[in-house]
Tab-separated table of C-alpha atoms and ligand atoms in Angstrom:
chain	number	residue	atom	x	y	z
A	1	MET	CA	26.536	18.576	-11.064
A	2	LYS	CA	25.352	22.112	-11.746
A	3	GLU	CA	22.504	21.494	-14.155
A	4	ILE	CA	20.309	18.417	-14.431
A	5	ALA	CA	17.003	17.329	-15.958
A	6	VAL	CA	14.328	15.224	-14.284
A	7	ILE	CA	11.778	13.662	-16.617
A	8	GLY	CA	8.435	12.894	-14.990
A	9	ALA	CA	7.082	15.136	-12.213
A	10	GLY	CA	5.043	12.454	-10.412
A	11	THR	CA	5.779	10.952	-6.991
A	12	MET	CA	9.437	10.201	-7.674
A	13	GLY	CA	10.362	12.917	-10.193
A	14	ALA	CA	9.088	15.759	-7.994
A	15	GLY	CA	10.983	14.337	-4.996
A	16	ILE	CA	14.238	13.962	-6.945
A	17	ALA	CA	13.878	17.501	-8.372
A	18	GLN	CA	13.311	18.891	-4.853
A	19	LEU	CA	16.428	17.109	-3.570
A	20	ALA	CA	18.688	18.199	-6.435
A	21	ALA	CA	17.514	21.834	-6.332
A	22	LYS	CA	18.043	21.920	-2.561
A	23	CYS	CA	21.614	20.732	-3.208
A	24	GLY	CA	22.256	23.650	-5.576
A	25	CYS	CA	21.443	22.197	-9.010
A	26	VAL	CA	19.442	23.964	-11.682
A	27	VAL	CA	16.694	21.407	-12.467
A	28	HIS	CA	14.689	21.188	-15.694
A	29	LEU	CA	11.566	19.369	-14.470
A	30	ILE	CA	9.726	17.886	-17.438
A	31	ASP	CA	6.289	16.263	-17.583
A	32	VAL	CA	3.929	15.869	-20.550
A	33	ASN	CA	0.963	16.130	-18.193
A	34	GLY	CA	0.464	19.817	-17.298
A	35	ASP	CA	-1.633	19.019	-14.219
A	36	VAL	CA	1.005	16.675	-12.780
A	37	LEU	CA	3.741	19.236	-13.521
A	38	LYS	CA	1.760	21.914	-11.686
A	39	SER	CA	0.925	19.723	-8.689
A	40	GLY	CA	4.518	18.406	-8.592
A	41	VAL	CA	5.851	21.961	-8.217
A	42	GLU	CA	3.078	22.893	-5.754
A	43	GLY	CA	4.000	19.868	-3.624
A	44	ILE	CA	7.630	21.048	-3.500
A	45	GLU	CA	6.470	24.591	-2.571
A	46	GLU	CA	4.297	23.207	0.253
A	47	ARG	CA	7.129	21.094	1.667
A	48	PHE	CA	9.497	24.083	1.570
A	49	ALA	CA	6.816	26.278	3.225
A	50	ARG	CA	6.650	23.797	6.123
A	51	SER	CA	10.477	23.846	6.386
A	52	VAL	CA	10.410	27.661	6.574
A	53	GLU	CA	7.659	27.563	9.229
A	54	LYS	CA	9.707	25.148	11.300
A	55	GLY	CA	12.828	27.292	10.935
A	56	ARG	CA	14.719	24.650	8.965
A	57	MET	CA	14.995	26.798	5.833
A	58	SER	CA	15.259	30.571	5.371
A	59	GLU	CA	12.833	32.400	3.083
A	60	ALA	CA	15.762	33.526	0.921
A	61	ASP	CA	16.975	29.943	0.578
A	62	ARG	CA	13.460	28.763	-0.310
A	63	ASP	CA	13.108	31.432	-3.022
A	64	ALA	CA	16.537	30.701	-4.492
A	65	THR	CA	15.870	26.936	-4.468
A	66	LEU	CA	12.466	27.292	-6.141
A	67	ASN	CA	14.071	29.576	-8.740
A	68	ARG	CA	16.411	26.769	-9.709
A	69	ILE	CA	13.456	24.512	-10.648
A	70	ARG	CA	12.394	25.109	-14.281
A	71	PRO	CA	9.108	23.291	-15.053
A	72	VAL	CA	8.576	22.479	-18.746
A	73	SER	CA	6.112	20.315	-20.651
A	74	GLU	CA	8.452	18.675	-23.158
A	75	ILE	CA	12.031	17.577	-23.657
A	76	GLY	CA	13.480	20.549	-25.572
A	77	ASN	CA	17.054	21.770	-25.726
A	78	LEU	CA	18.941	20.558	-22.665
A	79	GLY	CA	22.363	21.747	-23.885
A	80	GLY	CA	23.712	22.574	-20.393
A	81	VAL	CA	22.607	19.377	-18.679
A	82	GLU	CA	25.227	17.004	-17.207
A	83	LEU	CA	22.802	14.408	-15.830
A	84	ALA	CA	19.235	13.507	-16.835
A	85	ILE	CA	17.195	11.341	-14.452
A	86	GLU	CA	14.175	9.654	-16.010
A	87	ALA	CA	11.232	8.991	-13.646
A	88	VAL	CA	8.342	8.414	-16.082
A	89	VAL	CA	5.885	5.522	-15.837
A	90	GLU	CA	7.277	1.969	-15.552
A	91	ASN	CA	6.773	1.068	-19.217
A	92	ILE	CA	9.673	0.024	-21.453
A	93	ASP	CA	8.228	1.542	-24.665
A	94	ILE	CA	7.693	4.940	-23.037
A	95	LYS	CA	11.143	4.812	-21.439
A	96	HIS	CA	12.721	3.934	-24.838
A	97	LYS	CA	11.060	6.969	-26.409
A	98	VAL	CA	12.213	9.258	-23.585
A	99	PHE	CA	15.836	8.006	-23.719
A	100	LYS	CA	15.958	8.499	-27.486
A	101	GLN	CA	14.779	12.083	-27.035
A	102	LEU	CA	17.224	12.653	-24.166
A	103	GLU	CA	20.150	11.368	-26.211
A	104	GLU	CA	19.441	14.011	-28.836
A	105	ALA	CA	18.608	16.864	-26.431
A	106	THR	CA	21.639	16.577	-24.119
A	107	PRO	CA	25.422	16.964	-24.675
A	108	VAL	CA	27.152	13.706	-25.762
A	109	ASN	CA	28.903	13.316	-22.403
A	110	ALA	CA	25.775	13.799	-20.267
A	111	ILE	CA	24.778	10.797	-18.129
A	112	LEU	CA	21.316	9.357	-18.817
A	113	ALA	CA	19.931	7.658	-15.675
A	114	SER	CA	16.713	5.729	-15.125
A	115	ASN	CA	14.917	5.542	-11.782
A	116	THR	CA	13.277	2.248	-12.822
A	117	SER	CA	12.333	-0.130	-9.983
A	118	SER	CA	12.078	-3.295	-12.017
A	119	LEU	CA	13.114	-2.919	-15.658
A	120	SER	CA	16.528	-3.912	-16.960
A	121	VAL	CA	18.893	-0.961	-17.405
A	122	THR	CA	20.563	-2.836	-20.280
A	123	LYS	CA	17.172	-3.137	-22.024
A	124	ILE	CA	16.344	0.528	-21.442
A	125	ALA	CA	19.682	1.438	-23.074
A	126	GLU	CA	18.726	-0.423	-26.274
A	127	SER	CA	16.983	2.630	-27.742
A	128	VAL	CA	20.067	4.878	-27.722
A	129	ALA	CA	23.081	4.888	-30.045
A	130	ASP	CA	25.565	5.100	-27.165
A	131	PRO	CA	24.458	2.762	-24.320
A	132	SER	CA	27.579	3.608	-22.283
A	133	ARG	CA	25.738	6.791	-21.261
A	134	VAL	CA	22.830	4.894	-19.664
A	135	ILE	CA	22.828	3.811	-15.994
A	136	GLY	CA	20.292	3.140	-13.233
A	137	MET	CA	19.875	5.556	-10.314
A	138	HIS	CA	17.183	4.022	-8.122
A	139	PHE	CA	15.860	6.394	-5.453
A	140	PHE	CA	13.359	5.315	-2.789
A	141	ASN	CA	10.068	6.961	-1.891
A	142	PRO	CA	9.997	9.705	-0.576
A	143	ALA	CA	13.177	10.630	-2.447
A	144	PRO	CA	14.100	13.705	-0.353
A	145	VAL	CA	13.900	11.601	2.839
A	146	MET	CA	14.988	8.017	2.104
A	147	PRO	CA	18.800	7.833	2.189
A	148	LEU	CA	19.421	4.945	-0.216
A	149	VAL	CA	20.230	5.211	-3.926
A	150	GLU	CA	21.044	2.013	-5.845
A	151	ILE	CA	23.510	2.800	-8.644
A	152	ILE	CA	23.059	0.191	-11.351
A	153	ALA	CA	25.502	-0.645	-14.122
A	154	GLY	CA	23.932	-2.004	-17.296
A	155	GLU	CA	26.048	-4.287	-19.494
A	156	GLU	CA	27.455	-1.330	-21.418
A	157	SER	CA	27.378	1.478	-18.833
A	158	ALA	CA	30.689	3.378	-18.703
A	159	PRO	CA	32.389	2.897	-15.303
A	160	THR	CA	33.139	6.641	-15.244
A	161	ASN	CA	29.394	7.326	-15.411
A	162	ILE	CA	28.751	4.881	-12.551
A	163	ASP	CA	31.437	6.626	-10.473
A	164	ALA	CA	30.061	10.090	-11.289
A	165	ALA	CA	26.506	9.051	-10.307
A	166	TYR	CA	27.844	7.541	-7.066
A	167	GLN	CA	29.672	10.795	-6.242
A	168	THR	CA	26.612	12.870	-7.129
A	169	ALA	CA	24.320	10.818	-4.860
A	170	SER	CA	26.877	11.162	-2.013
A	171	SER	CA	27.162	14.904	-2.538
A	172	TRP	CA	23.356	15.125	-2.255
A	173	GLY	CA	23.607	13.539	1.203
A	174	LYS	CA	22.468	10.109	0.045
A	175	VAL	CA	23.922	6.662	0.757
A	176	PRO	CA	24.710	5.083	-2.617
A	177	VAL	CA	25.334	1.367	-3.191
A	178	ARG	CA	26.421	-0.389	-6.376
A	179	ALA	CA	24.212	-3.132	-7.813
A	180	LYS	CA	24.303	-5.404	-10.828
A	181	ASP	CA	21.523	-5.105	-13.405
A	182	THR	CA	19.458	-8.072	-12.166
A	183	PRO	CA	15.716	-8.348	-11.359
A	184	GLY	CA	14.782	-6.169	-8.372
A	185	PHE	CA	18.429	-5.065	-7.977
A	186	ILE	CA	19.113	-5.427	-4.199
A	187	VAL	CA	16.183	-4.107	-2.165
A	188	ASN	CA	13.248	-5.145	-4.313
A	189	ARG	CA	14.667	-8.656	-4.522
A	190	VAL	CA	15.813	-9.296	-0.933
A	191	ALA	CA	12.658	-7.720	0.555
A	192	ARG	CA	10.246	-9.999	-1.329
A	193	GLY	CA	10.310	-12.694	1.378
A	194	PHE	CA	9.243	-10.168	4.033
A	195	TYR	CA	5.931	-9.688	2.196
A	196	LEU	CA	5.396	-13.000	0.428
A	197	GLU	CA	6.196	-15.315	3.351
A	198	ALA	CA	3.911	-13.187	5.571
A	199	LEU	CA	1.131	-13.626	2.990
A	200	ARG	CA	1.721	-17.391	2.876
A	201	LEU	CA	1.554	-17.599	6.700
A	202	LEU	CA	-1.724	-15.677	6.604
A	203	GLY	CA	-3.071	-17.864	3.787
A	204	GLU	CA	-2.190	-21.051	5.690
A	205	GLY	CA	-4.016	-19.736	8.753
A	206	VAL	CA	-0.896	-19.796	10.962
A	207	ALA	CA	-1.567	-16.288	12.340
A	208	GLY	CA	-3.620	-13.155	11.664
A	209	ILE	CA	-2.612	-9.867	10.031
A	210	ASP	CA	-1.943	-7.850	13.180
A	211	GLU	CA	-0.444	-10.888	14.927
A	212	ILE	CA	2.200	-11.362	12.182
A	213	ASP	CA	2.951	-7.613	12.143
A	214	GLN	CA	3.315	-7.584	15.919
A	215	ILE	CA	5.651	-10.609	15.951
A	216	MET	CA	7.946	-9.022	13.354
A	217	LYS	CA	8.068	-5.750	15.308
A	218	THR	CA	8.365	-7.129	18.846
A	219	HIS	CA	10.630	-10.106	18.187
A	220	GLY	CA	12.271	-9.196	14.884
A	221	GLY	CA	12.875	-5.512	15.699
A	222	PHE	CA	11.319	-4.320	12.412
A	223	ARG	CA	9.905	-0.791	12.521
A	224	MET	CA	6.783	-1.843	10.595
A	225	GLY	CA	5.171	-5.217	10.004
A	226	PRO	CA	4.840	-6.601	6.460
A	227	PHE	CA	1.096	-5.870	6.195
A	228	GLU	CA	1.427	-2.336	7.570
A	229	LEU	CA	4.215	-1.703	5.083
A	230	MET	CA	2.284	-3.105	2.098
A	231	ASP	CA	-0.653	-0.845	3.058
A	232	LEU	CA	1.686	2.164	3.183
A	233	VAL	CA	3.475	1.434	-0.107
A	234	GLY	CA	0.225	0.504	-1.885
A	235	LEU	CA	-0.808	-3.100	-2.505
A	236	ASP	CA	-0.871	-2.480	-6.265
A	237	VAL	CA	2.669	-1.040	-6.340
A	238	ASN	CA	3.973	-3.878	-4.139
A	239	LEU	CA	2.194	-6.555	-6.235
A	240	ALA	CA	3.555	-5.064	-9.482
A	241	VAL	CA	7.129	-5.377	-8.153
A	242	SER	CA	6.542	-8.977	-6.947
A	243	THR	CA	5.031	-9.949	-10.293
A	244	SER	CA	7.843	-8.339	-12.265
A	245	VAL	CA	10.614	-9.982	-10.182
A	246	TRP	CA	8.775	-13.351	-10.343
A	247	GLU	CA	8.474	-13.191	-14.136
A	248	GLN	CA	12.106	-12.144	-14.600
A	249	MET	CA	13.320	-14.869	-12.199
A	250	GLY	CA	11.806	-17.683	-14.256
A	251	LYS	CA	8.655	-17.763	-12.067
A	252	HIS	CA	10.577	-19.289	-9.165
A	253	ALA	CA	8.345	-20.312	-6.219
A	254	ARG	CA	10.232	-17.877	-3.913
A	255	PHE	CA	8.613	-14.977	-5.744
A	256	THR	CA	5.143	-16.301	-6.628
A	257	PRO	CA	2.617	-13.484	-6.031
A	258	HIS	CA	-0.054	-14.416	-3.469
A	259	GLU	CA	-3.740	-14.650	-4.311
A	260	ILE	CA	-4.822	-12.818	-1.143
A	261	GLN	CA	-2.956	-9.744	-2.396
A	262	GLN	CA	-4.139	-10.236	-5.989
A	263	ASN	CA	-7.765	-10.403	-4.802
A	264	LEU	CA	-7.430	-7.265	-2.678
A	265	VAL	CA	-5.917	-5.343	-5.599
A	266	ALA	CA	-8.684	-6.570	-7.930
A	267	ALA	CA	-11.266	-5.353	-5.388
A	268	GLY	CA	-9.616	-1.900	-5.249
A	269	HIS	CA	-8.416	-2.301	-1.647
A	270	LEU	CA	-4.963	-0.826	-2.196
A	271	GLY	CA	-3.997	0.161	1.356
A	272	ARG	CA	-3.902	3.543	3.059
A	273	LYS	CA	-4.538	5.459	-0.168
A	274	THR	CA	-7.994	3.842	-0.578
A	275	GLY	CA	-8.756	3.651	3.165
A	276	ARG	CA	-8.574	-0.136	3.176
A	277	GLY	CA	-6.040	-2.863	2.458
A	278	PHE	CA	-4.929	-5.421	5.032
A	279	TYR	CA	-6.198	-2.936	7.612
A	280	SER	CA	-9.265	-0.735	7.588
A	281	TYR	CA	-8.447	2.927	8.200
A	282	ALA	CA	-12.012	4.016	9.026
A	283	THR	CA	-11.213	4.275	12.739
A	284	GLU	CA	-8.445	6.126	14.550
A	285	HIS	CA	-6.615	2.872	15.294
A	286	PRO	CA	-6.538	0.770	12.117
A	287	LEU	CA	-8.122	-2.690	12.497
A	288	SER	CA	-7.401	-5.866	10.517
A	289	ALA	CA	-9.726	-5.689	7.520
A	290	PHE	CA	-10.499	-9.410	7.653
A	291	PRO	CA	-9.934	-12.267	10.122
A	292	VAL	CA	-7.597	-15.202	9.646
A	293	SER	CA	-9.171	-18.580	9.114
A	294	ARG	CA	-6.906	-20.215	11.645
A	295	GLN	CA	-5.575	-23.716	10.965
A	296	SER	CA	-3.460	-25.843	13.264
A	297	PHE	CA	0.093	-26.553	12.126
A	298	ASP	CA	2.460	-29.310	12.992
A	299	LEU	CA	6.131	-28.738	13.829
A	300	ASN	CA	8.047	-32.005	13.848
A	301	PRO	CA	10.775	-32.193	16.549
A	302	LYS	CA	13.677	-31.608	14.091
A	303	LEU	CA	12.008	-28.528	12.597
A	304	SER	CA	11.072	-27.225	16.037
A	305	ASP	CA	14.667	-27.619	17.306
A	306	ALA	CA	16.161	-25.976	14.228
A	307	LEU	CA	13.786	-22.982	14.481
A	308	SER	CA	14.395	-22.587	18.244
A	309	THR	CA	18.150	-22.443	17.694
A	310	PHE	CA	17.735	-20.054	14.745
A	311	CYS	CA	15.488	-17.702	16.765
A	312	ALA	CA	17.686	-17.771	19.865
A	313	LYS	CA	20.809	-16.955	17.817
A	314	SER	CA	18.969	-14.190	15.934
A	315	GLY	CA	18.631	-12.294	19.220
A	316	ALA	CA	14.850	-12.777	19.300
A	317	THR	CA	13.096	-14.421	22.203
A	318	PRO	CA	9.751	-15.636	20.881
A	319	THR	CA	8.278	-18.079	23.360
A	320	GLY	CA	5.314	-19.662	21.577
A	321	SER	CA	5.582	-21.968	18.584
A	322	THR	CA	3.448	-19.619	16.428
A	323	GLU	CA	5.785	-16.721	17.137
A	324	GLN	CA	8.849	-18.846	16.337
A	325	PHE	CA	7.327	-20.241	13.160
A	326	VAL	CA	6.338	-16.787	11.874
A	327	LEU	CA	9.616	-15.067	12.747
A	328	ALA	CA	11.859	-17.876	11.500
A	329	ARG	CA	10.041	-18.331	8.183
A	330	ILE	CA	10.093	-14.634	7.321
A	331	LEU	CA	13.646	-14.029	8.534
A	332	CYS	CA	14.949	-17.193	6.811
A	333	SER	CA	13.405	-16.007	3.510
A	334	ILE	CA	15.102	-12.614	3.746
A	335	ILE	CA	18.502	-13.949	4.840
A	336	ASN	CA	18.507	-16.737	2.240
A	337	GLU	CA	17.625	-14.266	-0.533
A	338	ALA	CA	20.457	-11.980	0.612
A	339	GLY	CA	22.763	-15.031	0.405
A	340	LEU	CA	21.508	-15.880	-3.086
A	341	ALA	CA	21.987	-12.257	-4.204
A	342	TRP	CA	25.538	-12.311	-2.821
A	343	ASP	CA	26.242	-15.625	-4.594
A	344	ALA	CA	24.946	-14.089	-7.839
A	345	LYS	CA	27.310	-11.110	-7.316
A	346	VAL	CA	24.418	-8.628	-7.326
A	347	ALA	CA	26.380	-6.526	-4.810
A	348	SER	CA	29.010	-6.773	-2.096
A	349	SER	CA	27.903	-8.039	1.331
A	350	ASP	CA	28.364	-4.546	2.777
A	351	ASP	CA	26.234	-2.983	0.058
A	352	ILE	CA	23.496	-5.626	0.483
A	353	ASP	CA	23.365	-4.876	4.213
A	354	ILE	CA	23.464	-1.091	3.759
A	355	ALA	CA	20.728	-1.261	1.106
A	356	MET	CA	18.319	-3.220	3.335
A	357	GLN	CA	18.875	-0.911	6.287
A	358	LYS	CA	18.752	2.386	4.374
A	359	GLY	CA	16.170	1.438	1.739
A	360	THR	CA	13.659	-0.436	3.931
A	361	ASN	CA	14.668	0.400	7.523
A	362	TYR	CA	15.552	-3.200	8.453
A	363	PRO	CA	16.966	-3.349	11.993
A	364	LYS	CA	20.124	-5.165	10.823
A	365	GLY	CA	21.724	-5.995	7.510
A	366	PRO	CA	20.635	-9.569	6.613
A	367	LEU	CA	24.192	-10.808	6.017
A	368	ALA	CA	25.505	-9.306	9.272
A	369	TRP	CA	22.498	-10.954	10.953
A	370	ALA	CA	23.463	-14.225	9.246
A	371	ASP	CA	26.958	-13.930	10.760
A	372	GLU	CA	25.422	-13.569	14.229
A	373	ILE	CA	23.114	-16.558	13.744
A	374	GLY	CA	25.843	-18.687	12.183
A	375	GLY	CA	25.875	-20.366	8.771
A	376	ARG	CA	25.255	-23.864	10.187
A	377	ASN	CA	22.207	-22.737	12.160
A	378	ILE	CA	20.807	-20.979	9.099
A	379	ARG	CA	21.414	-24.049	6.948
A	380	GLY	CA	19.728	-26.230	9.608
A	381	ALA	CA	16.605	-24.032	9.715
A	382	LEU	CA	16.452	-23.700	5.917
A	383	ARG	CA	16.822	-27.437	5.336
A	384	GLU	CA	14.095	-28.337	7.826
A	385	LEU	CA	11.790	-25.655	6.427
A	386	ASN	CA	12.495	-26.856	2.899
A	387	ASN	CA	11.590	-30.434	3.897
A	388	ALA	CA	8.273	-29.123	5.199
A	389	VAL	CA	7.252	-27.327	1.957
A	390	ASN	CA	6.713	-28.802	-1.483
A	391	ASP	CA	8.036	-25.997	-3.694
A	392	GLY	CA	11.746	-25.857	-2.785
A	393	ARG	CA	11.601	-22.189	-1.816
A	394	PHE	CA	13.813	-22.644	1.278
A	395	GLN	CA	16.621	-24.433	-0.613
A	396	PRO	CA	19.712	-22.988	1.131
A	397	ALA	CA	21.851	-20.512	-0.832
A	398	PRO	CA	25.351	-21.888	-1.573
A	399	LEU	CA	26.705	-19.368	0.962
A	400	PHE	CA	24.825	-21.238	3.729
A	401	ALA	CA	24.774	-24.727	2.190
A	402	ASN	CA	28.585	-24.704	2.225
A	403	ALA	CA	29.028	-23.013	5.620
A	404	ASP	CA	31.287	-24.762	8.150
B	1	LIG	N1	6.547	5.295	-6.560
B	1	LIG	C1	7.556	4.646	-5.991
B	1	LIG	O1	7.487	4.281	-4.809
B	1	LIG	C2	8.808	4.385	-6.774
B	1	LIG	C3	9.996	4.138	-6.062
B	1	LIG	C4	11.188	3.952	-6.780
B	1	LIG	C5	11.171	3.982	-8.162
B	1	LIG	N2	9.977	4.215	-8.823
B	1	LIG	C6	10.036	4.277	-10.294
B	1	LIG	O2	10.059	5.649	-10.666
B	1	LIG	C7	9.382	5.829	-11.924
B	1	LIG	C8	8.253	6.826	-11.745
B	1	LIG	O3	7.366	6.356	-10.771
B	1	LIG	P1	6.305	7.324	-10.043
B	1	LIG	O4	5.709	6.536	-8.950
B	1	LIG	O5	6.923	8.640	-9.777
B	1	LIG	O6	5.233	7.474	-11.238
B	1	LIG	P2	4.084	8.564	-11.427
B	1	LIG	O7	3.002	7.896	-12.168
B	1	LIG	O8	3.776	9.243	-10.127
B	1	LIG	O9	4.768	9.651	-12.376
B	1	LIG	C9	5.179	9.378	-13.701
B	1	LIG	C10	5.040	10.645	-14.507
B	1	LIG	O10	5.661	10.468	-15.784
B	1	LIG	C11	4.970	11.312	-16.690
B	1	LIG	N3	5.296	10.944	-18.070
B	1	LIG	C12	4.846	9.885	-18.774
B	1	LIG	N4	5.396	9.894	-20.015
B	1	LIG	C13	6.206	10.963	-20.092
B	1	LIG	C14	7.043	11.510	-21.102
B	1	LIG	N5	7.151	10.921	-22.285
B	1	LIG	N6	7.734	12.640	-20.826
B	1	LIG	C15	7.617	13.236	-19.616
B	1	LIG	N7	6.824	12.776	-18.618
B	1	LIG	C16	6.129	11.646	-18.854
B	1	LIG	C17	3.516	11.111	-16.318
B	1	LIG	O11	2.732	12.201	-16.792
B	1	LIG	C18	3.572	11.032	-14.794
B	1	LIG	O12	3.313	12.286	-14.217
B	1	LIG	C19	8.930	4.436	-12.367
B	1	LIG	O13	9.908	3.883	-13.210
B	1	LIG	C20	8.866	3.671	-11.031
B	1	LIG	O14	9.047	2.285	-11.209
B	1	LIG	C21	8.821	4.428	-8.166
């Protein structure tokens, strides 16, 4: 791709524009909000200035790259553009308007991609005359750094456009995966259990915020715990994704948003960006913002045995029953969701594993992890957990229910 357009110069649009310009593309960066457009370009300039300071970029390269970025305030004539990537607010009506404008402003063979996190690509394509041009290209934040790009085919997307987007993402140094147009695609679906099961454990008083984070890091090998990660992403952003996936998945209990998170968002405690979320950032070392109201829990012998086997086979060595309960519940949720996504043909097993490692830094792909643990052990843990809850959320995926 020699010439592209990026619509929206906010968090994602500015990052995608920076990446594409760095890879040699002329980028028309479009935002209706002049202040955002200005600060989007200034952010790119600052990041390049740091690269020059650190000797990772020459001054000549910086100047040439910045010259390729053309900031404009409206979608005008984009006659030379081969690919337009839309990164405006997550609102279907606004996206429809933008795609209609893009269809008219770009050549008929230009690809029209949306960076949507949670809307259906097929639905977004409804506003254009030729939906074969519309695909999903889902980058992760920060776009210049995070390697994953989910390439999403809507019902009418032309396979040649999917292939071209895949090649483009690869040529920009990214790791693309292919995903079906289903709620949350791969990452935002499979990752839900990491957050929601942690919230349920907290709500039930099984363990505290920093305790759950520590267990997932020490015994699960995760780089960040679920509460640390929600604070980093923003509780509001994370809740919006959970709510959207829950609504699109028929309000299944696996995805029910948790009231602890809803209450924090309503109170304006959104995580690092407001100085307080699950942790308080007033001190150098963040502290849990509120204590757990600890409740005792009962593991019957069958559940305890099943979770011990599951944990031992997962490579973790949690000794106490709290540690086992926390690790097994969160890991079972993630692995089962990966199995359900595979059963629903959302993506290949390799792509599901790559997506979770490259999009969220998981220590292992959940399906490769499942192979290590063994289908029967996963089924055993899921069945016992499902018997212990009343909402069916641990019902084993067919992949595990039918395992030998
Ligand atoms: N923030 C994330 O972590 C993240 C990650 C992956 C995907 N996404 C998705 O990327 C998209 C953008 O998210 P963001 O976080 O960058 O949002 P943002 O609010 O930071 O930026 C959106 C920008 O779009 C602009 N805009 C609105 N209407 C426009 C129009 N008609 N023409 C041109 N510009 C217009 C706004 O002025 C705003 O600056 C959303 O679909 C979101 O779901 C976000």
